[in-house]
Amino acid sequence: MTNHSTPVIQTDNLSKVYRSGNKEVQALNNLNLSVRQGEIFGYLGPNGAGKTTTIRLLLDLIRPTGGSASLFGLDAQRDSVAIHRRIGFLPGELNLWKNLTGTQVIDYVARVRGGVDRKLVNQLSERLDFDASKRVRDYSSGNRRKLGLILALMNQPELLILDEPTNGLDPLVQQTFNDLMREIRAEGRTVFLSSHMLGEVQSICDRVGILRGGQLQAVESVAALRRVDFEYVTIRFRDPVRVDVLAGLPGVTNVTVDGNTVRLCLHGDYNPLLVALRDQYIVDIDTEEPSLEDIFLSYYGNGTNAHKPAETVKEMAS
Amino acid sequence: MTGTIFVETLRRNWRQILYWGISLALLGWMIAAIVQDVDILKQYEQIAKNFPPALLQLFGAEDAATLTTPEGFITYGFFGYSLLILAVYAVIAGLGVTANEEDAGIMDIVLSLPVPRWRVVLEKLAAYMLIMVAIIAVSFLGLLIGAQMSPVMREVNLMRLVEGTLNMIPSSLLMIAITTFAAAIVRRKNTATGIAAAVIVGSYFVDFLGKSASQSALGGVRAVSFFSYYDPQAVLVNGLNVGHVALLLAITGLLVAGTVWAFQRRDVGV
């Protein structure tokens, strides 16, 4: 196991530029990221944000054009074999040898790894409801994903690197996956998973890194993101509402009116809003915390920082 | 674990020894067994005299008279064609080292395991090279059986037939190494196939042109073609040319080293 003070994953100005002819694409730009032991770290971003590039750099499948990465304090490039002994990996697009059966794939990977605990393989197959006797070409994408998860988990890795792990899994198996991830965390092991599915991250991750256009926008704990200082307020009035009373109110944005109902986004305290509405007859007030998706979109939405939590905006500025 | 990839590659591909080996063995058996008396060789010579000399040289015979000797006939009928057939397998095998798995997106899984890139290359290459040697060995059995069934071919020195067969090995391994090197450099499977095919076919035509115009400047150009160091007829008459064998194996070794170097350095494609 890694010393608790040493990050399991550490990147310093990690950058990657893809070159094709005269074209250059900056896939990752000065990534500084630190993942601690025993956490489930969600790496969020839309397609093309640089998530898979980061993972392939960590695994030494591609080489950085700048900066460096270390896992368990070891250099990702120089010490790749020692690192790979301690990790499990599930790629976003899992391709395997189509003519082999699930059992043959598991056996082969186990032999290359120098042997694995067969009992664990059987347990994982059972929990994921996976039939290893079929040929890879005959598996559905969901079953192929299950096989990938077994391959990633069967050596009891200290660090799991999972690229879009639940793509194609049905809800029941997703639940099993979430349970497995929590068990891994409980054992002090670490999970680094990329996703664009916010619900997935919300339910199991401790911290989230948000990536956009190859740049890390923010790193926050899921709990902190949930505590962000804005919420949606829906107010139902008895009579048609005068919107002008809400204009220019501190902390009130995104006001929409639908008949006698007003929906708005409120930052900070309720008092200014309630004072402004004191002459209106209010039938009902409904409040709704922003989902992680709302927070996520607030980072990305049209490039504005309208809903961005103050602390995170500061962090981004620095 | 060391050797796992080598064993797995052999396990998945051993049938190719049967398919390719038996096909070549049938060719060898037929070419040797068909010649039941020397008159048949003379008939072949008469037919061959009607062909343009360049066409004969293109298919491996020095001239029509070559076909009148058992050694010349075997060279033309078996050793010349066999190497061309083995060139096809060599490209297929060379692509199996890195290109196929890289192209199919499987290499990410392989290289995420605790195994260095150089070992993946060397273990697979060793397996495919062993399969190539086994194919050549099986093909020799067909040639041997056919030769024993022919009173004319029985006259050919058995040791020379063994040496002629061994002579196929360095060129065949070199063709695997050329393909593997191309795949390590360019990453894309189709491009690697094109480069390897161009080098092998180009080398064959350079050798042919050099032979056709041996008195001109083109004669000297033959030296850059590995086919010119193959020369099966000379081997059947004089025995293995150790210098040629060593040269071809040395170039193979350099290309293998180049493959490891190139694959070690570059990004793995998806």
XYZ file of C-alpha atoms in Angstrom:
588
model
C 0.000 0.000 0.000
C 0.988 3.587 -0.595
C 2.044 5.858 2.212
C -1.049 7.855 3.167
C 0.755 11.140 2.540
C 1.695 10.158 -1.007
C -1.073 10.812 -3.522
C -2.030 7.702 -5.449
C -2.205 9.812 -8.609
C -0.278 13.033 -9.042
C 0.070 15.011 -12.244
C 2.202 18.101 -12.676
C 1.413 20.307 -15.654
C 0.598 17.181 -17.614
C -0.041 18.109 -21.231
C -0.706 16.323 -24.459
C -0.778 17.708 -27.955
C -1.844 15.419 -30.799
C -0.200 16.166 -34.095
C -1.634 15.096 -37.417
C 0.143 16.587 -40.403
C 0.186 20.338 -39.837
C -2.686 20.186 -37.384
C -2.155 20.301 -33.647
C -4.820 19.550 -31.084
C -4.219 20.391 -27.440
C -5.997 17.443 -25.817
C -4.763 18.163 -22.289
C -3.351 21.392 -20.970
C -1.224 21.650 -17.818
C -3.241 19.232 -15.739
C -2.452 19.418 -12.034
C -4.370 16.731 -10.262
C -3.961 14.839 -7.041
C -5.959 11.780 -6.066
C -5.712 10.527 -2.508
C -5.646 6.983 -1.278
C -8.992 5.489 -0.341
C -11.200 7.852 -2.306
C -13.431 7.439 -5.298
C -12.514 10.262 -7.606
C -14.874 11.179 -10.415
C -13.381 12.681 -13.511
C -16.162 14.522 -15.241
C -16.364 16.079 -18.617
C -18.168 15.913 -21.918
C -16.864 13.869 -24.829
C -13.575 15.252 -26.099
C -12.758 17.016 -22.826
C -9.550 15.011 -22.366
C -10.661 12.326 -19.900
C -9.483 9.344 -21.927
C -6.289 11.158 -22.862
C -5.540 11.646 -19.162
C -6.167 7.962 -18.445
C -4.003 6.811 -21.366
C -1.206 9.095 -20.138
C -1.465 7.656 -16.632
C -1.192 4.154 -18.088
C 1.767 5.101 -20.312
C -0.168 4.122 -23.426
C 0.598 7.552 -24.821
C 3.427 9.899 -23.925
C 3.021 13.435 -22.604
C 4.200 16.429 -24.597
C 4.720 18.277 -21.310
C 4.683 17.745 -17.571
C 4.684 14.449 -15.763
C 2.485 11.940 -13.982
C 3.164 9.647 -11.088
C 1.159 6.829 -9.547
C 1.976 5.575 -6.048
C 4.901 7.998 -6.193
C 6.361 6.131 -9.177
C 6.956 7.703 -12.569
C 4.144 6.739 -14.952
C 6.537 6.213 -17.829
C 9.731 4.844 -16.269
C 8.035 2.591 -13.721
C 5.025 1.565 -15.790
C 5.412 -2.191 -15.229
C 5.627 -1.809 -11.438
C 2.609 0.508 -11.538
C 0.573 -1.819 -13.758
C 1.064 -4.614 -11.226
C -0.908 -2.515 -8.746
C -3.727 -1.239 -10.918
C -6.834 -2.517 -12.643
C -8.010 -0.831 -15.813
C -11.228 -0.742 -17.768
C -11.034 1.185 -21.050
C -13.939 3.247 -22.334
C -14.181 1.193 -25.473
C -13.477 -2.344 -24.424
C -12.172 -4.464 -27.271
C -11.078 -8.023 -26.625
C -10.099 -11.082 -28.635
C -13.381 -11.951 -30.336
C -12.647 -15.642 -30.877
C -11.821 -16.367 -27.244
C -14.377 -17.250 -24.598
C -14.747 -15.145 -21.470
C -12.951 -17.878 -19.511
C -10.044 -17.929 -21.973
C -9.682 -14.137 -21.784
C -9.725 -14.233 -17.982
C -7.175 -17.088 -17.931
C -4.853 -15.324 -20.340
C -4.903 -12.010 -18.490
C -4.486 -13.885 -15.187
C -1.431 -15.722 -16.527
C 0.165 -12.499 -17.774
C -0.467 -11.055 -14.321
C 1.269 -14.065 -12.791
C -1.907 -15.593 -11.394
C -4.989 -14.297 -9.607
C -7.341 -15.540 -6.921
C -9.781 -17.866 -8.731
C -12.276 -17.625 -5.904
C -12.479 -13.882 -6.413
C -13.029 -14.339 -10.156
C -15.906 -16.716 -9.442
C -17.387 -14.341 -6.869
C -17.208 -11.422 -9.279
C -18.785 -13.485 -12.066
C -21.585 -14.448 -9.722
C -22.212 -10.941 -8.435
C -22.203 -9.470 -11.915
C -24.294 -12.378 -13.201
C -21.749 -13.085 -15.917
C -21.528 -16.272 -17.970
C -17.869 -16.685 -18.953
C -18.411 -19.661 -21.238
C -19.419 -17.688 -24.343
C -17.178 -16.275 -27.007
C -16.451 -12.558 -26.761
C -18.040 -11.965 -30.167
C -21.337 -13.335 -28.807
C -21.494 -11.020 -25.795
C -23.733 -7.976 -25.697
C -21.995 -4.687 -24.918
C -23.231 -4.945 -21.332
C -21.756 -8.424 -20.891
C -18.500 -7.319 -22.460
C -18.440 -4.515 -19.911
C -18.953 -7.049 -17.115
C -16.033 -9.071 -18.436
C -13.959 -5.884 -18.483
C -14.885 -5.188 -14.877
C -13.853 -8.704 -13.837
C -10.510 -8.251 -15.634
C -10.001 -4.923 -13.866
C -10.967 -6.169 -10.416
C -9.610 -9.713 -10.327
C -6.091 -8.826 -9.211
C -7.431 -6.815 -6.240
C -5.722 -3.636 -7.443
C -4.734 -0.824 -5.134
C -5.954 1.603 -7.785
C -8.779 1.107 -10.239
C -8.774 3.274 -13.340
C -12.135 3.063 -15.043
C -13.082 4.927 -18.197
C -16.857 5.336 -18.438
C -17.333 2.121 -16.432
C -21.105 1.801 -16.456
C -21.679 2.403 -20.156
C -24.059 -0.311 -21.302
C -24.727 -1.773 -17.853
C -28.326 -2.294 -16.848
C -29.557 -0.563 -13.636
C -29.294 -3.712 -11.505
C -25.689 -4.299 -12.488
C -24.983 -0.593 -11.986
C -26.156 -1.046 -8.425
C -23.780 -4.003 -8.005
C -21.034 -1.878 -9.526
C -21.716 0.902 -7.025
C -21.599 -1.632 -4.176
C -18.284 -3.004 -5.437
C -16.808 0.496 -5.616
C -17.906 1.261 -2.059
C -16.381 -1.996 -0.846
C -13.114 -1.117 -2.564
C -13.109 2.276 -0.877
C -13.878 0.665 2.472
C -10.764 -1.493 2.021
C -8.672 1.665 1.600
C -8.192 1.176 -2.100
C -8.636 3.975 -4.626
C -10.895 4.416 -7.632
C -10.394 6.911 -10.438
C -13.353 6.874 -12.758
C -14.188 9.046 -15.690
C -17.766 9.727 -16.580
C -20.142 12.066 -18.236
C -23.003 10.544 -16.256
C -23.474 12.820 -13.324
C -25.849 10.555 -11.453
C -23.152 7.895 -11.361
C -20.617 10.302 -9.911
C -23.103 11.801 -7.501
C -23.958 8.436 -5.986
C -20.505 7.006 -5.372
C -17.729 9.606 -5.700
C -16.050 11.482 -2.877
C -14.494 14.157 -5.040
C -14.986 15.316 -8.572
C -12.657 16.926 -11.074
C -14.349 18.767 -13.901
C -12.528 18.886 -17.188
C -13.325 21.029 -20.172
C -11.398 21.497 -23.382
C -8.387 19.746 -21.905
C -8.281 22.004 -18.845
C -9.220 21.163 -15.316
C -11.926 23.608 -14.330
C -12.346 22.657 -10.703
C -11.876 19.959 -8.123
C -14.486 19.723 -5.413
C -15.891 17.226 -2.988
C -19.320 15.994 -4.009
C -20.588 17.101 -0.611
C -19.276 20.636 -1.174
C -20.779 20.787 -4.619
C -24.088 19.833 -3.100
C -23.718 22.673 -0.580
C -23.361 25.332 -3.250
C -25.093 28.550 -2.415
C -27.923 28.587 -4.901
C -31.206 26.844 -5.305
C -34.226 26.894 -7.522
C -37.327 28.502 -6.088
C -40.799 28.072 -7.536
C -43.445 30.467 -6.178
C -47.138 30.099 -6.963
C -49.192 33.322 -6.573
C -52.935 33.686 -6.307
C -52.983 36.559 -8.814
C -50.970 37.346 -11.897
C -47.561 38.372 -10.687
C -45.759 41.657 -11.249
C -42.283 40.645 -12.389
C -40.928 44.171 -11.977
C -40.832 43.688 -8.220
C -38.174 40.978 -8.771
C -36.056 43.021 -11.145
C -32.672 43.930 -9.740
C -33.185 41.952 -6.552
C -29.860 40.879 -5.104
C -29.237 37.119 -5.589
C -32.153 36.564 -7.961
C -31.407 35.358 -11.481
C -33.001 33.370 -14.289
C -36.543 34.523 -13.565
C -39.216 32.836 -15.665
C -42.951 33.448 -15.426
C -45.652 30.983 -16.345
C -49.102 32.358 -15.539
C -49.265 32.784 -11.776
C -46.078 30.814 -11.225
C -42.569 32.222 -11.060
C -39.435 30.142 -11.174
C -36.097 31.687 -10.280
C -32.627 30.916 -9.138
C -31.773 32.310 -5.724
C -28.248 32.918 -4.472
C -27.813 33.676 -0.787
C -30.523 34.586 1.729
C -34.281 34.507 1.253
C -34.991 37.780 3.041
C -34.594 40.266 0.137
C -36.933 38.090 -1.967
C -39.573 37.785 0.736
C -39.465 41.509 1.486
C -39.931 42.311 -2.210
C -42.946 39.987 -2.404
C -44.605 41.151 0.817
C -47.531 42.732 -1.058
C -48.204 39.602 -3.166
C -50.487 36.741 -2.111
C -48.328 33.642 -2.144
C -50.095 30.287 -2.416
C -47.088 28.005 -2.350
C -43.268 28.045 -2.319
C -41.261 25.094 -3.515
C -37.465 24.922 -3.309
C -35.195 22.555 -5.134
C -31.483 21.988 -4.584
C -29.452 22.017 -7.748
C -28.463 18.588 -9.006
C -24.876 17.879 -9.784
C -25.892 18.244 -13.397
C -27.028 21.813 -12.736
C -23.734 22.547 -11.038
C -21.918 20.863 -13.863
C -23.813 22.899 -16.423
C -23.140 26.036 -14.433
C -19.447 25.454 -15.151
C -20.054 24.794 -18.795
C -23.215 26.663 -19.641
C -22.430 29.202 -22.337
C -19.145 29.937 -20.645
C -20.846 32.007 -17.952
C -20.105 31.633 -14.286
C -23.590 32.663 -13.240
C -24.231 29.742 -10.909
C -20.716 29.014 -9.929
C -20.165 28.664 -6.199
C -18.070 31.542 -4.960
C -15.284 29.392 -3.538
C -14.893 27.426 -6.705
C -14.810 30.558 -8.803
C -11.977 31.779 -6.605
C -10.215 28.452 -6.968
C -10.554 28.616 -10.721
C -9.253 32.152 -10.826
C -6.155 31.157 -8.902
C 4.730 -14.002 -16.411
C 7.601 -14.487 -18.852
C 6.698 -16.632 -21.845
C 2.931 -16.329 -21.389
C 2.427 -14.162 -24.457
C 4.721 -16.438 -26.490
C 2.780 -19.556 -25.477
C -0.590 -17.874 -26.012
C 0.439 -16.684 -29.487
C 1.519 -20.229 -30.367
C -1.694 -21.669 -28.926
C -3.861 -19.381 -31.023
C -1.888 -19.778 -34.246
C -0.531 -23.333 -34.345
C -3.170 -24.354 -36.892
C -1.472 -22.083 -39.387
C 1.401 -24.553 -39.357
C -1.019 -27.153 -40.717
C -2.785 -24.912 -43.238
C 0.294 -23.291 -44.707
C 2.674 -26.184 -44.101
C 0.448 -28.813 -45.718
C -0.303 -26.529 -48.689
C 3.401 -26.026 -49.317
C 4.108 -29.707 -48.653
C 1.574 -30.635 -51.334
C 3.289 -28.268 -53.742
C 6.685 -29.796 -52.932
C 5.336 -33.341 -53.217
C 3.713 -32.620 -56.560
C 6.737 -30.863 -58.053
C 9.067 -33.693 -57.026
C 6.785 -36.656 -57.719
C 5.642 -35.454 -61.145
C 9.075 -35.998 -62.678
C 9.145 -39.742 -63.240
C 11.860 -39.694 -65.939
C 14.279 -37.228 -67.484
C 12.182 -36.955 -70.637
C 9.632 -34.987 -68.694
C 12.312 -32.440 -67.823
C 13.237 -32.206 -71.506
C 9.588 -31.632 -72.398
C 9.451 -28.817 -69.865
C 12.595 -27.357 -71.385
C 10.998 -27.429 -74.848
C 7.923 -25.635 -73.534
C 10.038 -23.154 -71.599
C 12.088 -22.297 -74.683
C 8.974 -20.716 -76.153
C 8.727 -18.306 -73.229
C 10.558 -14.976 -73.231
C 13.673 -15.334 -71.011
C 12.497 -12.451 -68.861
C 9.296 -14.315 -68.046
C 11.264 -17.376 -66.961
C 13.492 -15.206 -64.803
C 10.478 -13.519 -63.312
C 9.373 -16.909 -62.012
C 12.764 -17.974 -60.779
C 14.403 -19.930 -63.613
C 17.727 -18.632 -64.950
C 16.916 -19.953 -68.455
C 15.128 -22.862 -70.143
C 18.150 -25.136 -69.675
C 17.759 -24.746 -65.914
C 14.681 -26.942 -66.102
C 16.623 -29.908 -67.516
C 18.329 -30.584 -64.187
C 16.422 -31.929 -61.149
C 17.945 -29.167 -58.985
C 16.871 -26.500 -61.465
C 13.388 -27.928 -61.715
C 12.936 -28.030 -57.945
C 14.284 -24.507 -57.675
C 11.830 -23.284 -60.281
C 8.868 -25.358 -59.183
C 9.205 -25.317 -55.425
C 11.775 -23.040 -53.810
C 10.973 -20.049 -56.021
C 7.207 -20.187 -55.561
C 7.363 -21.245 -51.930
C 9.139 -18.100 -50.870
C 6.538 -15.987 -52.635
C 3.763 -17.896 -50.860
C 5.626 -17.565 -47.573
C 5.865 -13.806 -48.199
C 2.072 -13.655 -47.856
C 2.205 -15.522 -44.559
C 5.112 -13.374 -43.387
C 3.034 -10.220 -43.820
C 0.089 -11.828 -42.010
C 2.391 -12.939 -39.173
C 4.178 -9.585 -39.002
C 0.854 -7.795 -38.599
C 0.005 -10.200 -35.778
C 2.848 -8.872 -33.624
C 1.422 -5.415 -32.858
C -0.718 -4.126 -35.721
C -3.749 -6.400 -35.363
C -4.245 -5.803 -31.637
C -3.510 -2.109 -31.985
C -5.939 -1.763 -34.870
C -8.626 -3.684 -32.971
C -8.107 -1.541 -29.854
C -6.987 -4.533 -27.769
C -3.464 -3.254 -27.196
C -4.681 -0.900 -24.439
C -5.689 -3.909 -22.351
C -2.445 -5.788 -23.105
C -0.205 -2.861 -22.226
C -2.149 -2.044 -19.069
C -0.895 -5.381 -17.734
C 2.461 -5.655 -15.958
C 4.418 -6.468 -19.083
C 6.886 -4.159 -20.836
C 6.283 -3.268 -24.452
C 9.547 -4.849 -25.603
C 8.468 -8.181 -24.158
C 5.128 -8.082 -25.961
C 6.978 -7.499 -29.234
C 9.703 -10.097 -28.683
C 7.465 -12.883 -27.374
C 4.978 -12.512 -30.212
C 7.705 -12.173 -32.797
C 9.435 -15.289 -31.487
C 6.158 -17.235 -31.663
C 5.419 -16.174 -35.230
C 8.982 -16.876 -36.309
C 8.782 -20.338 -34.775
C 5.529 -20.958 -36.640
C 7.225 -19.866 -39.867
C 10.083 -22.314 -39.272
C 7.561 -25.082 -38.544
C 5.675 -24.322 -41.779
C 8.928 -24.612 -43.709
C 9.744 -27.867 -41.912
C 6.343 -29.357 -42.825
C 6.787 -28.252 -46.435
C 10.113 -30.101 -46.524
C 8.357 -33.350 -45.615
C 6.181 -33.075 -48.729
C 9.191 -32.368 -50.897
C 11.056 -35.297 -49.365
C 8.189 -37.766 -49.863
C 7.708 -36.570 -53.445
C 11.411 -36.896 -54.159
C 11.410 -40.478 -52.875
C 8.595 -41.286 -55.305
C 10.539 -40.024 -58.307
C 13.532 -41.952 -59.734
C 14.906 -38.655 -61.087
C 14.515 -36.576 -57.958
C 15.896 -39.386 -55.799
C 19.226 -38.564 -57.406
C 19.251 -35.133 -55.760
C 21.516 -35.032 -52.732
C 19.244 -35.190 -49.649
C 21.551 -32.902 -47.714
C 21.217 -30.305 -50.461
C 17.423 -30.496 -50.202
C 17.728 -29.914 -46.452
C 20.013 -26.954 -47.078
C 17.663 -25.589 -49.739
C 14.843 -25.753 -47.216
C 16.942 -24.163 -44.470
C 17.802 -21.434 -46.970
C 14.148 -20.332 -46.968
C 14.240 -19.555 -43.264
C 16.360 -16.351 -43.164
C 14.412 -14.666 -45.985
C 11.078 -15.662 -44.449
C 12.059 -14.342 -41.030
C 13.311 -11.159 -42.656
C 9.927 -10.623 -44.305
C 8.189 -10.987 -40.931
C 10.645 -8.494 -39.459
C 10.057 -6.015 -42.317
C 6.291 -6.109 -41.673
C 6.659 -5.844 -37.908
C 9.023 -2.901 -38.262
C 6.632 -1.135 -40.643
C 3.780 -1.645 -38.148
C 5.914 -0.310 -35.300
C 6.764 2.819 -37.257
C 3.465 3.811 -38.846
C 0.866 2.469 -36.395
C -1.928 2.123 -38.995
C -2.385 -1.480 -40.071
C -3.284 -0.769 -43.689
C -0.339 1.551 -44.131
C 1.994 -1.002 -42.558
C 0.636 -3.710 -44.858
C 1.192 -1.458 -47.863
C 4.745 -0.606 -46.858
C 5.671 -4.230 -46.158
C 4.125 -5.423 -49.429
C 5.862 -2.645 -51.352
C 9.256 -3.494 -49.840
C 8.877 -7.242 -50.495
C 7.445 -6.953 -54.012
C 9.863 -4.123 -54.825
C 12.750 -6.238 -53.631
C 11.588 -9.110 -55.822
C 11.440 -6.888 -58.919
C 14.791 -5.279 -58.199
C 16.273 -8.772 -58.082
C 14.476 -9.740 -61.281
C 15.591 -6.604 -63.103
C 19.139 -7.108 -61.903
C 19.139 -10.681 -63.170
C 17.571 -9.694 -66.507
C 20.126 -6.990 -67.135
C 23.095 -8.393 -65.270
C 25.562 -6.824 -67.703
C 24.203 -3.308 -67.162
C 24.254 -1.002 -64.149
C 21.039 -2.647 -62.981
C 23.013 -5.811 -62.262
C 24.668 -4.087 -59.317
C 21.348 -2.902 -57.930
C 20.465 -6.506 -57.128
C 22.613 -6.258 -54.046
C 19.953 -4.170 -52.282
C 17.349 -6.886 -52.770
C 17.197 -9.617 -50.153
C 15.974 -11.995 -52.855
C 19.420 -11.888 -54.420
C 20.823 -13.511 -51.258
C 18.217 -16.260 -51.392
C 19.420 -17.939 -54.651
C 18.048 -21.477 -54.056
C 19.581 -22.973 -57.185
C 23.097 -22.110 -56.029
C 22.309 -23.644 -52.639
C 21.099 -26.896 -54.226
C 24.318 -27.092 -56.242
C 26.908 -25.667 -53.840
C 25.259 -25.800 -50.418
C 24.251 -22.995 -48.044
C 26.022 -19.689 -48.428
C 26.816 -18.899 -44.812
C 27.639 -15.301 -45.643
C 24.233 -14.735 -47.214
C 22.458 -16.439 -44.322
C 24.380 -14.375 -41.796
C 23.649 -11.156 -43.678
C 19.903 -11.839 -43.869
C 19.745 -12.829 -40.195
C 21.740 -9.739 -39.212
C 19.306 -7.467 -41.083
C 16.423 -9.339 -39.436
C 18.046 -8.721 -36.049
C 18.432 -5.022 -36.815
C 14.806 -4.731 -37.869
C 13.673 -6.514 -34.696
C 15.760 -4.095 -32.617
C 14.279 -1.216 -34.622
C 10.768 -2.547 -33.989
C 11.332 -2.703 -30.233
C 12.847 0.780 -30.249
C 10.045 2.325 -32.304
C 7.210 0.602 -30.441
C 8.741 1.477 -27.085
C 8.839 5.170 -27.941
C 5.569 5.928 -29.605
C 1.949 6.418 -28.594
C -0.208 3.347 -28.831
C -3.069 3.924 -31.228
C -6.733 3.219 -30.696
